[in-house]
Amino acid sequence: MSIGNHKNYLIIDVEATCCHDDAFPTTEMEMIEIGAVMVCGETLDKLSEFCTFIKPVRHPNLTQFCTELTTITQEDVDAAPNYQEAIKQLKVWLYQFEDFLFCSWGDYDKAQFMQDCGLHKVPYPIPAPHLNIKKQFSKAQRVRKRQGMNDALKLAGIPLEGTHHRGIDDANNMVKLMPFVLGRKFISRQK
């Protein structure tokens, strides 16, 4: 897959229900937020963004751990659309763009889409190949260890903006890393 010659890059970060005490298995996690930013492939400027909360059904009550991690509240998800409606809204926004590469920090986001689409019997909504930009960042910057997004920002000398583990904020932070992901800029090496 060629990563450098797409008209646009779709940066997505999702947040999902979670717990820290094995109250439910990871296979029962469900999306509670989709944060997405479309970026111009040539300039890497932000073209548009999309964000929605989603009402979970398997475990409709968020754990305290989940709320503390994401800052997403029970009120946020109670007032949110269901998965089918959220995906419909995502597609309306997404399909105004063409020739994009789906990018996320790791493979988790794509896997969560696949899992939730199966649960809710909704077709997979992203008509584009996927790029794990966590892996691509390490490759382009020649760093052995795959960095978490926050650590990658630190390596690049970019301050984290917004709240870490909020989908739309993390997606916007990833946008700032795209020049490093694509090898257009390089981190400075400490001597």
mmCIF file of N, CA and C in Angstrom, residues 9-15 35-37 39 44 46 102-106 108-109 130-134 137 147-150 152-153 156 158-161 164-182:
data_model
loop_
_atom_site.group_PDB
_atom_site.id
_atom_site.type_symbol
_atom_site.label_atom_id
_atom_site.label_comp_id
_atom_site.label_asym_id
_atom_site.label_seq_id
_atom_site.Cartn_x
_atom_site.Cartn_y
_atom_site.Cartn_z
ATOM 1 N N TYR A 9 -6.254 12.237 4.066
ATOM 2 C CA TYR A 9 -6.027 11.271 5.134
ATOM 3 C C TYR A 9 -7.156 11.419 6.148
ATOM 4 N N LEU A 10 -7.794 10.296 6.461
ATOM 5 C CA LEU A 10 -8.841 10.248 7.467
ATOM 6 C C LEU A 10 -8.216 9.770 8.762
ATOM 7 N N ILE A 11 -8.175 10.631 9.767
ATOM 8 C CA ILE A 11 -7.591 10.287 11.065
ATOM 9 C C ILE A 11 -8.751 10.006 12.016
ATOM 10 N N ILE A 12 -8.806 8.798 12.559
ATOM 11 C CA ILE A 12 -9.895 8.427 13.459
ATOM 12 C C ILE A 12 -9.344 7.920 14.784
ATOM 13 N N ASP A 13 -10.018 8.340 15.854
ATOM 14 C CA ASP A 13 -9.758 7.776 17.170
ATOM 15 C C ASP A 13 -11.108 7.491 17.807
ATOM 16 N N VAL A 14 -11.276 6.279 18.299
ATOM 17 C CA VAL A 14 -12.522 5.921 18.972
ATOM 18 C C VAL A 14 -12.246 5.651 20.445
ATOM 19 N N GLU A 15 -13.252 5.923 21.252
ATOM 20 C CA GLU A 15 -13.229 5.562 22.661
ATOM 21 C C GLU A 15 -14.333 4.540 22.872
ATOM 22 N N GLY A 35 -14.141 10.136 17.004
ATOM 23 C CA GLY A 35 -13.537 11.421 16.657
ATOM 24 C C GLY A 35 -12.811 11.240 15.343
ATOM 25 N N ALA A 36 -13.122 12.074 14.364
ATOM 26 C CA ALA A 36 -12.530 11.917 13.033
ATOM 27 C C ALA A 36 -12.144 13.277 12.462
ATOM 28 N N VAL A 37 -10.998 13.315 11.792
ATOM 29 C CA VAL A 37 -10.529 14.526 11.138
ATOM 30 C C VAL A 37 -10.084 14.144 9.732
ATOM 31 N N VAL A 39 -7.867 15.290 6.540
ATOM 32 C CA VAL A 39 -6.688 16.121 6.315
ATOM 33 C C VAL A 39 -6.327 16.083 4.831
ATOM 34 N N LEU A 44 -1.501 18.685 4.450
ATOM 35 C CA LEU A 44 -1.764 18.157 5.791
ATOM 36 C C LEU A 44 -2.559 19.136 6.661
ATOM 37 N N LYS A 46 -6.070 20.578 8.119
ATOM 38 C CA LYS A 46 -7.360 19.997 8.481
ATOM 39 C C LYS A 46 -8.439 20.568 7.572
ATOM 40 N N PHE A 102 -7.482 5.608 5.573
ATOM 41 C CA PHE A 102 -7.958 5.551 6.955
ATOM 42 C C PHE A 102 -6.753 5.334 7.851
ATOM 43 N N CYS A 103 -6.488 6.284 8.756
ATOM 44 C CA CYS A 103 -5.328 6.236 9.639
ATOM 45 C C CYS A 103 -5.778 6.221 11.096
ATOM 46 N N SER A 104 -5.150 5.379 11.891
ATOM 47 C CA SER A 104 -5.395 5.385 13.334
ATOM 48 C C SER A 104 -4.118 4.969 14.050
ATOM 49 N N TRP A 105 -4.024 5.341 15.322
ATOM 50 C CA TRP A 105 -2.831 5.045 16.112
ATOM 51 C C TRP A 105 -2.949 3.609 16.611
ATOM 52 N N GLY A 106 -2.440 2.685 15.832
ATOM 53 C CA GLY A 106 -2.572 1.263 16.123
ATOM 54 C C GLY A 106 -3.713 0.666 15.309
ATOM 55 N N TYR A 108 -6.304 -0.932 16.848
ATOM 56 C CA TYR A 108 -7.467 -1.055 17.725
ATOM 57 C C TYR A 108 -8.730 -0.424 17.128
ATOM 58 N N ASP A 109 -8.618 0.783 16.580
ATOM 59 C CA ASP A 109 -9.799 1.514 16.115
ATOM 60 C C ASP A 109 -10.513 0.764 14.991
ATOM 61 N N HIS A 130 -6.548 0.780 5.445
ATOM 62 C CA HIS A 130 -6.179 1.273 6.781
ATOM 63 C C HIS A 130 -4.667 1.301 6.936
ATOM 64 N N LEU A 131 -4.182 2.361 7.588
ATOM 65 C CA LEU A 131 -2.765 2.478 7.916
ATOM 66 C C LEU A 131 -2.623 2.645 9.421
ATOM 67 N N ASN A 132 -1.824 1.777 10.016
ATOM 68 C CA ASN A 132 -1.477 1.881 11.426
ATOM 69 C C ASN A 132 -0.384 2.943 11.523
ATOM 70 N N ILE A 133 -0.761 4.169 11.920
ATOM 71 C CA ILE A 133 0.222 5.251 11.925
ATOM 72 C C ILE A 133 1.163 5.188 13.127
ATOM 73 N N LYS A 134 0.841 4.388 14.103
ATOM 74 C CA LYS A 134 1.779 4.131 15.206
ATOM 75 C C LYS A 134 2.997 3.391 14.651
ATOM 76 N N PHE A 137 4.859 5.689 12.117
ATOM 77 C CA PHE A 137 5.671 6.702 12.806
ATOM 78 C C PHE A 137 7.025 6.106 13.193
ATOM 79 N N GLN A 147 5.762 3.878 19.829
ATOM 80 C CA GLN A 147 5.410 4.884 20.822
ATOM 81 C C GLN A 147 3.898 5.022 20.973
ATOM 82 N N GLY A 148 3.458 5.280 22.191
ATOM 83 C CA GLY A 148 2.095 5.733 22.382
ATOM 84 C C GLY A 148 1.974 7.115 21.763
ATOM 85 N N MET A 149 0.765 7.542 21.473
ATOM 86 C CA MET A 149 0.585 8.833 20.814
ATOM 87 C C MET A 149 1.184 9.978 21.633
ATOM 88 N N ASN A 150 0.971 9.972 22.931
ATOM 89 C CA ASN A 150 1.486 11.038 23.787
ATOM 90 C C ASN A 150 3.018 11.063 23.762
ATOM 91 N N ALA A 152 4.898 9.954 21.308
ATOM 92 C CA ALA A 152 5.291 10.403 19.965
ATOM 93 C C ALA A 152 5.230 11.928 19.882
ATOM 94 N N LEU A 153 4.195 12.518 20.466
ATOM 95 C CA LEU A 153 4.104 13.983 20.508
ATOM 96 C C LEU A 153 5.322 14.564 21.221
ATOM 97 N N ALA A 156 8.366 14.471 19.118
ATOM 98 C CA ALA A 156 8.289 15.460 18.041
ATOM 99 C C ALA A 156 8.305 16.892 18.570
ATOM 100 N N ILE A 158 5.884 18.353 20.299
ATOM 101 C CA ILE A 158 4.548 18.927 20.113
ATOM 102 C C ILE A 158 3.755 18.748 21.405
ATOM 103 N N PRO A 159 3.192 19.821 21.945
ATOM 104 C CA PRO A 159 2.402 19.668 23.173
ATOM 105 C C PRO A 159 1.063 18.981 22.893
ATOM 106 N N LEU A 160 0.646 18.139 23.823
ATOM 107 C CA LEU A 160 -0.669 17.512 23.757
ATOM 108 C C LEU A 160 -1.717 18.594 23.979
ATOM 109 N N GLU A 161 -2.718 18.655 23.111
ATOM 110 C CA GLU A 161 -3.811 19.601 23.291
ATOM 111 C C GLU A 161 -5.085 18.841 23.585
ATOM 112 N N HIS A 164 -6.350 13.772 26.654
ATOM 113 C CA HIS A 164 -5.921 12.470 26.142
ATOM 114 C C HIS A 164 -7.023 11.450 26.451
ATOM 115 N N HIS A 165 -7.310 10.571 25.512
ATOM 116 C CA HIS A 165 -8.384 9.576 25.579
ATOM 117 C C HIS A 165 -9.765 10.201 25.367
ATOM 118 N N ARG A 166 -9.810 11.313 24.688
ATOM 119 C CA ARG A 166 -11.050 11.822 24.110
ATOM 120 C C ARG A 166 -10.821 11.708 22.606
ATOM 121 N N GLY A 167 -11.734 11.020 21.927
ATOM 122 C CA GLY A 167 -11.538 10.690 20.524
ATOM 123 C C GLY A 167 -11.192 11.875 19.645
ATOM 124 N N ILE A 168 -11.986 12.947 19.723
ATOM 125 C CA ILE A 168 -11.742 14.078 18.831
ATOM 126 C C ILE A 168 -10.440 14.784 19.167
ATOM 127 N N ASP A 169 -10.097 14.872 20.457
ATOM 128 C CA ASP A 169 -8.832 15.508 20.832
ATOM 129 C C ASP A 169 -7.640 14.669 20.369
ATOM 130 N N ASP A 170 -7.714 13.364 20.562
ATOM 131 C CA ASP A 170 -6.618 12.499 20.115
ATOM 132 C C ASP A 170 -6.478 12.531 18.590
ATOM 133 N N ALA A 171 -7.603 12.550 17.881
ATOM 134 C CA ALA A 171 -7.536 12.634 16.407
ATOM 135 C C ALA A 171 -6.843 13.923 15.982
ATOM 136 N N ASN A 172 -7.182 15.037 16.621
ATOM 137 C CA ASN A 172 -6.538 16.311 16.278
ATOM 138 C C ASN A 172 -5.066 16.313 16.643
ATOM 139 N N ASN A 173 -4.678 15.639 17.727
ATOM 140 C CA ASN A 173 -3.261 15.527 18.059
ATOM 141 C C ASN A 173 -2.518 14.672 17.035
ATOM 142 N N MET A 174 -3.175 13.625 16.537
ATOM 143 C CA MET A 174 -2.549 12.787 15.504
ATOM 144 C C MET A 174 -2.312 13.567 14.221
ATOM 145 N N VAL A 175 -3.216 14.496 13.912
ATOM 146 C CA VAL A 175 -3.038 15.333 12.721
ATOM 147 C C VAL A 175 -1.681 16.034 12.791
ATOM 148 N N LYS A 176 -1.318 16.521 13.980
ATOM 149 C CA LYS A 176 -0.042 17.234 14.137
ATOM 150 C C LYS A 176 1.156 16.308 13.951
ATOM 151 N N LEU A 177 0.932 14.993 14.121
ATOM 152 C CA LEU A 177 2.020 14.025 13.941
ATOM 153 C C LEU A 177 2.164 13.554 12.496
ATOM 154 N N MET A 178 1.198 13.858 11.639
ATOM 155 C CA MET A 178 1.227 13.326 10.268
ATOM 156 C C MET A 178 2.491 13.679 9.481
ATOM 157 N N PRO A 179 3.060 14.889 9.607
ATOM 158 C CA PRO A 179 4.320 15.134 8.876
ATOM 159 C C PRO A 179 5.428 14.166 9.290
ATOM 160 N N PHE A 180 5.421 13.735 10.548
ATOM 161 C CA PHE A 180 6.418 12.786 11.058
ATOM 162 C C PHE A 180 6.073 11.362 10.632
ATOM 163 N N VAL A 181 4.787 11.046 10.600
ATOM 164 C CA VAL A 181 4.317 9.726 10.144
ATOM 165 C C VAL A 181 4.700 9.513 8.685
ATOM 166 N N LEU A 182 4.544 10.554 7.874
ATOM 167 C CA LEU A 182 4.789 10.448 6.437
ATOM 168 C C LEU A 182 6.243 10.709 6.053
#
